[in-house]
PDB file of C-alpha atoms and ligand atoms in Angstrom:
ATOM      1  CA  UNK A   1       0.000   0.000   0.000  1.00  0.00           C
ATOM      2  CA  UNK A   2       1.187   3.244  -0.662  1.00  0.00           C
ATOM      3  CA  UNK A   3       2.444   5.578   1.800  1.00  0.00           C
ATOM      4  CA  UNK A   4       0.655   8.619   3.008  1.00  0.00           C
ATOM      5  CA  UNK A   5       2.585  11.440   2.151  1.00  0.00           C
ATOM      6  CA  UNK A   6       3.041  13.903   5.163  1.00  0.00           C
ATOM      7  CA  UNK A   7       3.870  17.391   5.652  1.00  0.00           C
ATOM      8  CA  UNK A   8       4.993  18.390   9.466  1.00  0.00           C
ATOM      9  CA  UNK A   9       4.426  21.890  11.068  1.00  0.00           C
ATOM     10  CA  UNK A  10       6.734  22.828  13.444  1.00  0.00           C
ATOM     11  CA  UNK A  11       7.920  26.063  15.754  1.00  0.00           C
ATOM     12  CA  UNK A  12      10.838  24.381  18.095  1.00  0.00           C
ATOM     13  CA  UNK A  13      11.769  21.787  20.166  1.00  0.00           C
ATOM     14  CA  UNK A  14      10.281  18.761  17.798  1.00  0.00           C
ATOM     15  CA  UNK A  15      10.114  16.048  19.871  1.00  0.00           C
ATOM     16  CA  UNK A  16       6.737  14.732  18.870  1.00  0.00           C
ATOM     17  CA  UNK A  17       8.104  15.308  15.117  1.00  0.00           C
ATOM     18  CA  UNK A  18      10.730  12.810  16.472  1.00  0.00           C
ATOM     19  CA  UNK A  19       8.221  10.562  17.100  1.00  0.00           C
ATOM     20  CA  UNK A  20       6.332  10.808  14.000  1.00  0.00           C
ATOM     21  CA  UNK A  21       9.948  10.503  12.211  1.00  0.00           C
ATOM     22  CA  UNK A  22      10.947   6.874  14.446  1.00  0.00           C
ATOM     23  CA  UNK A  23       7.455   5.552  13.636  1.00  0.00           C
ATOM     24  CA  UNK A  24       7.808   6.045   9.961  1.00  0.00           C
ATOM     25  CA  UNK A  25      10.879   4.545  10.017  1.00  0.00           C
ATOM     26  CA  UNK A  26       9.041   1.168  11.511  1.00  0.00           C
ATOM     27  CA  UNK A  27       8.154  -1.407   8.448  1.00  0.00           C
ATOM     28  CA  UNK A  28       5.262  -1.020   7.750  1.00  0.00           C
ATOM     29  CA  UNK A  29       4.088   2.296   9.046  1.00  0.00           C
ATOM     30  CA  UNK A  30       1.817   3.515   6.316  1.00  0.00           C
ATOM     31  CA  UNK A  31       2.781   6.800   6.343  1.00  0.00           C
ATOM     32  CA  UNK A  32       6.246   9.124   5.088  1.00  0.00           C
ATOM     33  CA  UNK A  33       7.138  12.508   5.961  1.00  0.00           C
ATOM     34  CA  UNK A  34       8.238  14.145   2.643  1.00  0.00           C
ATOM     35  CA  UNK A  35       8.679  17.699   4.370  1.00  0.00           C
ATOM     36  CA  UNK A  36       9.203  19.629   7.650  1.00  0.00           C
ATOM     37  CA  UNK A  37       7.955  23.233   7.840  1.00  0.00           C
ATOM     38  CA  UNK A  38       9.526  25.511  10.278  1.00  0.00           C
ATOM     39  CA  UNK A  39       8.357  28.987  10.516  1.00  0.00           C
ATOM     40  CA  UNK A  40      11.275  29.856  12.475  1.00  0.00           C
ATOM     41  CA  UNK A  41      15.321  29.298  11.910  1.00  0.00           C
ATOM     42  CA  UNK A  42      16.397  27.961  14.855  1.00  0.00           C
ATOM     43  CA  UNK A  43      13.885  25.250  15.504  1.00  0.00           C
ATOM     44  CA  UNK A  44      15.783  22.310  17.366  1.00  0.00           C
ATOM     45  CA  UNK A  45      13.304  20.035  15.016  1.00  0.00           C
ATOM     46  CA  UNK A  46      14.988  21.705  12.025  1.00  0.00           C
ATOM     47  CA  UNK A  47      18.046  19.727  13.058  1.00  0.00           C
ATOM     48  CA  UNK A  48      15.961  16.187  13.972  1.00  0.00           C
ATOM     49  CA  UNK A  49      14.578  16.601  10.655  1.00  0.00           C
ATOM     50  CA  UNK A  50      18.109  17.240   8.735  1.00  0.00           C
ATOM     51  CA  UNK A  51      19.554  14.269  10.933  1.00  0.00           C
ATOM     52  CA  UNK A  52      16.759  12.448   9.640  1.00  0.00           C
ATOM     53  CA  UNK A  53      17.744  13.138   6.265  1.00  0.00           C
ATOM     54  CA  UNK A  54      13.998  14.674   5.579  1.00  0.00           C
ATOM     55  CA  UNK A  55      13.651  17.959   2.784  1.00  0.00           C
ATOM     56  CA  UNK A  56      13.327  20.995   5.549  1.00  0.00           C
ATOM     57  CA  UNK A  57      12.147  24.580   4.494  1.00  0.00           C
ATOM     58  CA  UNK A  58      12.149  27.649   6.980  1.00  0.00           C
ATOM     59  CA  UNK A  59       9.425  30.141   5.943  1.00  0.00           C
ATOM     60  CA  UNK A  60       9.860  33.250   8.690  1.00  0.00           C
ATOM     61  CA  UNK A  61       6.393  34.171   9.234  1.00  0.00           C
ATOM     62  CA  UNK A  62       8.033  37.948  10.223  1.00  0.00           C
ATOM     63  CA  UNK A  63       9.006  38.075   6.228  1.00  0.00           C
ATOM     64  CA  UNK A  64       5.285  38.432   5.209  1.00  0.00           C
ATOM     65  CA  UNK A  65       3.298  41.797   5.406  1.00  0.00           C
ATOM     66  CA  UNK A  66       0.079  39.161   6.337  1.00  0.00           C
ATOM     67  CA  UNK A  67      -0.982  35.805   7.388  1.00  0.00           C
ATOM     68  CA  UNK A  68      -2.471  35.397   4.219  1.00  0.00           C
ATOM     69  CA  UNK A  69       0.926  36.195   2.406  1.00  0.00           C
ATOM     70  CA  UNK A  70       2.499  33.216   5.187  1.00  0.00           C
ATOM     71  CA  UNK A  71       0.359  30.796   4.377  1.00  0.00           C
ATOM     72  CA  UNK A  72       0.156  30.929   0.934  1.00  0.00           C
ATOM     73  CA  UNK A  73       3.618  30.677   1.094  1.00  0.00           C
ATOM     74  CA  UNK A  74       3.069  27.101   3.479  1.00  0.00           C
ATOM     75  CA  UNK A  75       0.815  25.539   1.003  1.00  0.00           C
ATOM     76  CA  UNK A  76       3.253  26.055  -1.927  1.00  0.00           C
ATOM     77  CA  UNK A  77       6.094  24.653  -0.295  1.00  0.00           C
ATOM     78  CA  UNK A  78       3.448  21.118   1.169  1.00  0.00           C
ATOM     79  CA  UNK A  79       1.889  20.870  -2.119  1.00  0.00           C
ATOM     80  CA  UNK A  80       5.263  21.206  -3.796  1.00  0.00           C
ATOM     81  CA  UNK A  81       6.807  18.504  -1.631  1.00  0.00           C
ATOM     82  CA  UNK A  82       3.785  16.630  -2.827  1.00  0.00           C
ATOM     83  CA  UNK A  83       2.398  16.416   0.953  1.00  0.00           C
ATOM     84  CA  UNK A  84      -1.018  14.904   0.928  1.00  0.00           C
ATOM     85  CA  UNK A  85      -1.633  15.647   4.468  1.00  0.00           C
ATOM     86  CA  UNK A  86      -0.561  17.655   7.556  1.00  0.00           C
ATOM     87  CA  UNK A  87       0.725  17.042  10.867  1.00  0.00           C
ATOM     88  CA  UNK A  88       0.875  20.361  13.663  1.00  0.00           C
ATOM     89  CA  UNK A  89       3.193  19.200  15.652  1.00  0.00           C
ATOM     90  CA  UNK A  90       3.974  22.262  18.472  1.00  0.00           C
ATOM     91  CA  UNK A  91       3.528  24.933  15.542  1.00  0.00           C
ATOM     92  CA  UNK A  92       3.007  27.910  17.205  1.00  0.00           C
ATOM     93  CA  UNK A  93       0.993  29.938  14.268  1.00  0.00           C
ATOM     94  CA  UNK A  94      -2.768  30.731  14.499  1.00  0.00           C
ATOM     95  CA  UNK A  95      -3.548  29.492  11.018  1.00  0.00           C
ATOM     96  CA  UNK A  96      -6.599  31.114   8.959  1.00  0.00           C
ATOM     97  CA  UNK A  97      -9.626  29.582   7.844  1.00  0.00           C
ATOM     98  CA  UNK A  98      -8.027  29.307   4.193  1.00  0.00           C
ATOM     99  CA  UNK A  99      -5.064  27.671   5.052  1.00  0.00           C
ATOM    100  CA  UNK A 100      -7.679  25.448   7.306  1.00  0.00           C
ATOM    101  CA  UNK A 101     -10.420  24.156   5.022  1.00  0.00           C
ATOM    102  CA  UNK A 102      -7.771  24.329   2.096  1.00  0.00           C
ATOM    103  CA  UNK A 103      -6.699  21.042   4.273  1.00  0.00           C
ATOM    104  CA  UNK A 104     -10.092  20.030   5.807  1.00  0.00           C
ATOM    105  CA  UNK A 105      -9.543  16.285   7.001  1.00  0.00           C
ATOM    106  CA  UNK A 106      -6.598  16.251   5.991  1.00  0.00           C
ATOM    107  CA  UNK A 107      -4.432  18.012   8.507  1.00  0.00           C
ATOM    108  CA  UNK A 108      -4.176  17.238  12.323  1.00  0.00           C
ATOM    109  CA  UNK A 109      -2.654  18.873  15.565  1.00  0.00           C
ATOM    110  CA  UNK A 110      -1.325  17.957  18.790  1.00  0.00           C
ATOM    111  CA  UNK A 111      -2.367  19.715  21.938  1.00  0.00           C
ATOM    112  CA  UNK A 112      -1.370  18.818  25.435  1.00  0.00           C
ATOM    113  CA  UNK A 113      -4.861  18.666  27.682  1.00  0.00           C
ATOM    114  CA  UNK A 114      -7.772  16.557  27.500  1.00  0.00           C
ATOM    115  CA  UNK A 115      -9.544  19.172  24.956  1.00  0.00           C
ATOM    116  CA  UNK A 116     -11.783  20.409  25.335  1.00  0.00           C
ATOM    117  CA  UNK A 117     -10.428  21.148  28.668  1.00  0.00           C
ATOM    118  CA  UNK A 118      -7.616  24.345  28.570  1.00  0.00           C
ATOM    119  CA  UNK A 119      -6.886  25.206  25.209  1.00  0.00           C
ATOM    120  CA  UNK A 120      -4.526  27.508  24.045  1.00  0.00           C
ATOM    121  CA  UNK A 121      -1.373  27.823  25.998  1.00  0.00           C
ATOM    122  CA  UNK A 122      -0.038  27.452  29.209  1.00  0.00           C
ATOM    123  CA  UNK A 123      -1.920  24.252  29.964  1.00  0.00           C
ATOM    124  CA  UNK A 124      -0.295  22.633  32.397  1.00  0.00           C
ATOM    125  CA  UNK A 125      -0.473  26.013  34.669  1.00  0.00           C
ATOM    126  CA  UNK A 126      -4.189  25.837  34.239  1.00  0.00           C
ATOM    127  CA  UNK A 127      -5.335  22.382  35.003  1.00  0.00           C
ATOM    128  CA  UNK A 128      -2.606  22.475  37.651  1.00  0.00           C
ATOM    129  CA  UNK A 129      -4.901  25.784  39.056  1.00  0.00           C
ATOM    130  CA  UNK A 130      -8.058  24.151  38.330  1.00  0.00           C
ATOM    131  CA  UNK A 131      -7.126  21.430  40.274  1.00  0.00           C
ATOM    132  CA  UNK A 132      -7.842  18.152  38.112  1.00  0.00           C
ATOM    133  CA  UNK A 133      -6.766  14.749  38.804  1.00  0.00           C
ATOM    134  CA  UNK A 134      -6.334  13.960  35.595  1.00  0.00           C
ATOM    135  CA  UNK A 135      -4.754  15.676  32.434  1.00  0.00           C
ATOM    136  CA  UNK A 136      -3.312  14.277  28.814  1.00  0.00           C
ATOM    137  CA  UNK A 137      -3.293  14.877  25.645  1.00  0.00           C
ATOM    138  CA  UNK A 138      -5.063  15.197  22.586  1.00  0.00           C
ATOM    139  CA  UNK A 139      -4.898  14.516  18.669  1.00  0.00           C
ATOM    140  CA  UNK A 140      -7.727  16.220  16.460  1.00  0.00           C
ATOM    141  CA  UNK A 141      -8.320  17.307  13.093  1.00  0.00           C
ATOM    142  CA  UNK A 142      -7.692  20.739  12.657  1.00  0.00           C
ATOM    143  CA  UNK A 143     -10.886  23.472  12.800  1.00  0.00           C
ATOM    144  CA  UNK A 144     -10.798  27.130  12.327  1.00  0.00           C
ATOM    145  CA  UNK A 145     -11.466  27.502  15.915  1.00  0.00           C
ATOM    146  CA  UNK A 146      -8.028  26.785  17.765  1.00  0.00           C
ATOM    147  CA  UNK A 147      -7.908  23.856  19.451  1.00  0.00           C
ATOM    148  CA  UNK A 148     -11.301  22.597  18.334  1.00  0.00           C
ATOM    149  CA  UNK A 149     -12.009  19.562  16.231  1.00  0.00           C
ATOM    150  CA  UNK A 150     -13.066  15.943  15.990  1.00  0.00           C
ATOM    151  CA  UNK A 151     -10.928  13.901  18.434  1.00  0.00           C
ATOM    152  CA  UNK A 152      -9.477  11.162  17.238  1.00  0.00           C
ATOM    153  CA  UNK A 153      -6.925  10.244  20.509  1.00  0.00           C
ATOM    154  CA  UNK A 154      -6.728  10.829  23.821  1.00  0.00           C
ATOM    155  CA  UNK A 155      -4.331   9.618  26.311  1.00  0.00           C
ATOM    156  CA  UNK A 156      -5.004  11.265  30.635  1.00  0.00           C
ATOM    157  CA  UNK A 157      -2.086  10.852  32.692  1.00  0.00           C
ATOM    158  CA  UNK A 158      -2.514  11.657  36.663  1.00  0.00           C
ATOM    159  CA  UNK A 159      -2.041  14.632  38.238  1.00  0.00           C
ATOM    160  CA  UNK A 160       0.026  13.678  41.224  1.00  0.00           C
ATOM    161  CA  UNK A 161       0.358  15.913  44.363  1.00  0.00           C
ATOM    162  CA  UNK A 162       3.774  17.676  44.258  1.00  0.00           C
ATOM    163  CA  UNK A 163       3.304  18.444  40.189  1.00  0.00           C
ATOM    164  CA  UNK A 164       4.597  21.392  38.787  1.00  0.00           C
ATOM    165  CA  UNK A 165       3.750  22.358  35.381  1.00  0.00           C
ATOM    166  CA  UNK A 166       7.415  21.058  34.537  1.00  0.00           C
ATOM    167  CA  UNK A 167       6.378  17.693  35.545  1.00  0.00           C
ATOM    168  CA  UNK A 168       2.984  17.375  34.213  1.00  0.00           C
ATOM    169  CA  UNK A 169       4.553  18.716  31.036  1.00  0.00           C
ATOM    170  CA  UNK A 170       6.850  15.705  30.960  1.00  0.00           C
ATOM    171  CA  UNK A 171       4.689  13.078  31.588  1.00  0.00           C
ATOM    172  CA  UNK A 172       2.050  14.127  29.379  1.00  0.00           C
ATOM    173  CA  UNK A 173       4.895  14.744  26.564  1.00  0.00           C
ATOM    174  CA  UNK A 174       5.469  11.111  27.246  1.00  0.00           C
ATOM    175  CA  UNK A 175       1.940  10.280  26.436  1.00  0.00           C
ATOM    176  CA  UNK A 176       1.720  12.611  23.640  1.00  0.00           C
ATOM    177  CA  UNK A 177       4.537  10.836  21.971  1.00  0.00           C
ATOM    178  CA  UNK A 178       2.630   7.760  21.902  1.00  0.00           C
ATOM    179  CA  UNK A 179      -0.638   8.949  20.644  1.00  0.00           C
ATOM    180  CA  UNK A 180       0.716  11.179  17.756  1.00  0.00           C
ATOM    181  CA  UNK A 181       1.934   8.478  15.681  1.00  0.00           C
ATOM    182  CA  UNK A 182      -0.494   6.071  16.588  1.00  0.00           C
ATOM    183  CA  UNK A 183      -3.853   8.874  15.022  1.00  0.00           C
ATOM    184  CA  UNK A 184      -1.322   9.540  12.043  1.00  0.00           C
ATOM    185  CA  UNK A 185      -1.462   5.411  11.564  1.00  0.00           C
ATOM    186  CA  UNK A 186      -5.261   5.134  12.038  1.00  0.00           C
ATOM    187  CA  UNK A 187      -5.646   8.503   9.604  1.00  0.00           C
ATOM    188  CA  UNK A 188      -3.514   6.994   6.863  1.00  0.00           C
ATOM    189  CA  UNK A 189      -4.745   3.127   7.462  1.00  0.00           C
ATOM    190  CA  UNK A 190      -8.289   5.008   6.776  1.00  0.00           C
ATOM    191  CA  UNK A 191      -9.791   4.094  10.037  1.00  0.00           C
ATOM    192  CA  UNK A 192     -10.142   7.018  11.326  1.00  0.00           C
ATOM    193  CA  UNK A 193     -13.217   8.984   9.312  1.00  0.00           C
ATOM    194  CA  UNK A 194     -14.707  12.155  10.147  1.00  0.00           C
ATOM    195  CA  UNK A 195     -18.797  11.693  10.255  1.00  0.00           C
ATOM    196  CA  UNK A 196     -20.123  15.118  11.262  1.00  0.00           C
ATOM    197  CA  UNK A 197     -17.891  15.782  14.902  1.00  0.00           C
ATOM    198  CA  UNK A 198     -16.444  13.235  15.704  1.00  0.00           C
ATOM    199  CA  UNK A 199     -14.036  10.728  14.465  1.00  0.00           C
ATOM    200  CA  UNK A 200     -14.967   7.073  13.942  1.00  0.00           C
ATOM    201  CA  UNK A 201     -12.732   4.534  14.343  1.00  0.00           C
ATOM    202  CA  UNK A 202     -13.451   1.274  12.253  1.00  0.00           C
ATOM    203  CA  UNK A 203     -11.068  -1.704  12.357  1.00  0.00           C
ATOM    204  CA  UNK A 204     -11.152  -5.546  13.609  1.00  0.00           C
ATOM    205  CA  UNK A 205      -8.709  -4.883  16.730  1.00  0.00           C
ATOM    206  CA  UNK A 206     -11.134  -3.207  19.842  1.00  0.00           C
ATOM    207  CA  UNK A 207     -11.022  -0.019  18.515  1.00  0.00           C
ATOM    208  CA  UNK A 208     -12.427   1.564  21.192  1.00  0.00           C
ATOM    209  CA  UNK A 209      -9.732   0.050  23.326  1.00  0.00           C
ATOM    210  CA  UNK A 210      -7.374   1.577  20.648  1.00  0.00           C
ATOM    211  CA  UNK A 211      -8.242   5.169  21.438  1.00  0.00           C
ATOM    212  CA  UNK A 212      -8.778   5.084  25.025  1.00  0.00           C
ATOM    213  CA  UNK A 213      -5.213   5.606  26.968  1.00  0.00           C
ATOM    214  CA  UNK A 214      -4.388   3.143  24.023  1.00  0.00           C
ATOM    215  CA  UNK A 215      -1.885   0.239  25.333  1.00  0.00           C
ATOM    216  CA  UNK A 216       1.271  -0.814  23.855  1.00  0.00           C
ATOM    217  CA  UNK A 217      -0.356  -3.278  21.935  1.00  0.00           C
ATOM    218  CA  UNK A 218      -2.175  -0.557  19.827  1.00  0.00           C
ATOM    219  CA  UNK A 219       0.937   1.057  19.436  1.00  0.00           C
ATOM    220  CA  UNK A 220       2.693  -1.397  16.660  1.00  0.00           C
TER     221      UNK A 220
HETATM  222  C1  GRF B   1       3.760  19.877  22.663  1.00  0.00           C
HETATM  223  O1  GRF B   1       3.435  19.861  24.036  1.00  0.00           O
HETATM  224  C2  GRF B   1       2.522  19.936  21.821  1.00  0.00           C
HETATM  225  O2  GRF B   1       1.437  19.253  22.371  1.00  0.00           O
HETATM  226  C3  GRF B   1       2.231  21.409  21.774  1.00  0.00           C
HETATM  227  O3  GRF B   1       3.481  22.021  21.701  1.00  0.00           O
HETATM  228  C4  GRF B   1       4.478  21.166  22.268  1.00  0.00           C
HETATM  229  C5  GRF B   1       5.506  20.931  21.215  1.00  0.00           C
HETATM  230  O4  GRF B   1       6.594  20.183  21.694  1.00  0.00           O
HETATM  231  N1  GRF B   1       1.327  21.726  20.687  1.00  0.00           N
HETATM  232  P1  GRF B   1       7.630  19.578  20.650  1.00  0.00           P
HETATM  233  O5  GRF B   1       8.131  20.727  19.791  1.00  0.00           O
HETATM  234  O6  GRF B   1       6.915  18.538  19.845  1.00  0.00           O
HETATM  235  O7  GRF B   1       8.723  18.986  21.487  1.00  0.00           O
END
């Protein structure tokens, strides 16, 4: 079967790009990145990608009079790479409703709550503050509205008494580098369908199992 082509947003560090780039490097994994997409120079993930021997571009988005301008500009370079979908992966651009529907179902993002809990930024301050015993992470298909979107992963990690946001932030990293390339998989297997808001998982394996602070089992 032929590999799902795959375009990757990123701002910085890059770790869950990491983990997109050692799953498609599993046999078998049906999906390739063909290009990461930096919006600024000295993303860390620049250098994962280049180690990785992936095509990178930097497109500034300071070089552009307008967002528009920017993400025209981001849509050349994917559809020029021949990227058939998207993967937001700690890009830190509020991207329009063009650049959005241009890539309707085809273009997911990474976001480190249990959405639709604490969007935006700063997350781990606020459910810290709020006082949950439980917070995570979540993969979704991109909407114009940030953080919004049919879900199609979720992993909740504790909240343990002497947290800080520092170590909430790791452990839900951890989790959030398991459930990124396990939604890419699902996407580009073609289990995972949008019907109206929400994501449907079909599949023999307990799919519901499979999405549900998915084991290592589901992770292969
Ligand atoms: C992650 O926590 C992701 O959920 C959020 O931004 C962070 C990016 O981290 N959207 P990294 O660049 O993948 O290490």
């Amino acid at each position: 079967m032929a590999r799902l082509k795959v375009g990757v947003l990123i701002s910085g560090r890059g770790s869950n790009l990491q983990a997109l780039i050692d799953a498609c490097a599993e046999p078998g994994y049906p999906a390739e990145i063909v290009l990461v997409l930096s919006n600024s120079a000295d993303a860390l993930g620049i250098e994962r990608a280049s180690r990785a021997g992936l095509k990178t571009t930097v497109i500034p988005h300071g070089d552009f009079v307008d967002r528009e301008g920017f993400e025209a500009a981001l849509d050349g370079a994917l559809r020029e790479a021949g990227a058939e979908f998207v993967c937001n992966a700690g890009f830190l651009r509020i991207l329009t409703p063009w650049f959005v529907e241009r890539w309707r179902d085809r273009q997911i993002n990474i976001h480190p709550s249990l959405l639709p809990a604490f969007p935006g930024l700063h997350t781990h301050e606020r459910a810290l503050a709020a006082g949950v015993r439980f917070s995570g992470c979540t993969v979704h298909f991109v909407r114009p509205a940030m953080d919004k979107g049919p879900i199609i992963v979720q992993a909740a990690v504790p909240v343990l008494p002497d947290d800080d946001a520092g170590t909430l932030a790791a452990r839900v990293l951890a989790a959030e580098h398991r459930i990124f390339p396990l939604a890419l998989r699902l996407v580009a297997e073609g289990r995972a369908k949008v019907v109206g808001s929400h994501v449907v998982i079909a599949g023999s394996d307990a799919p519901t199992e499979a999405v549900l602070n998915p084991s290592d089992r589901f992770m292969k």
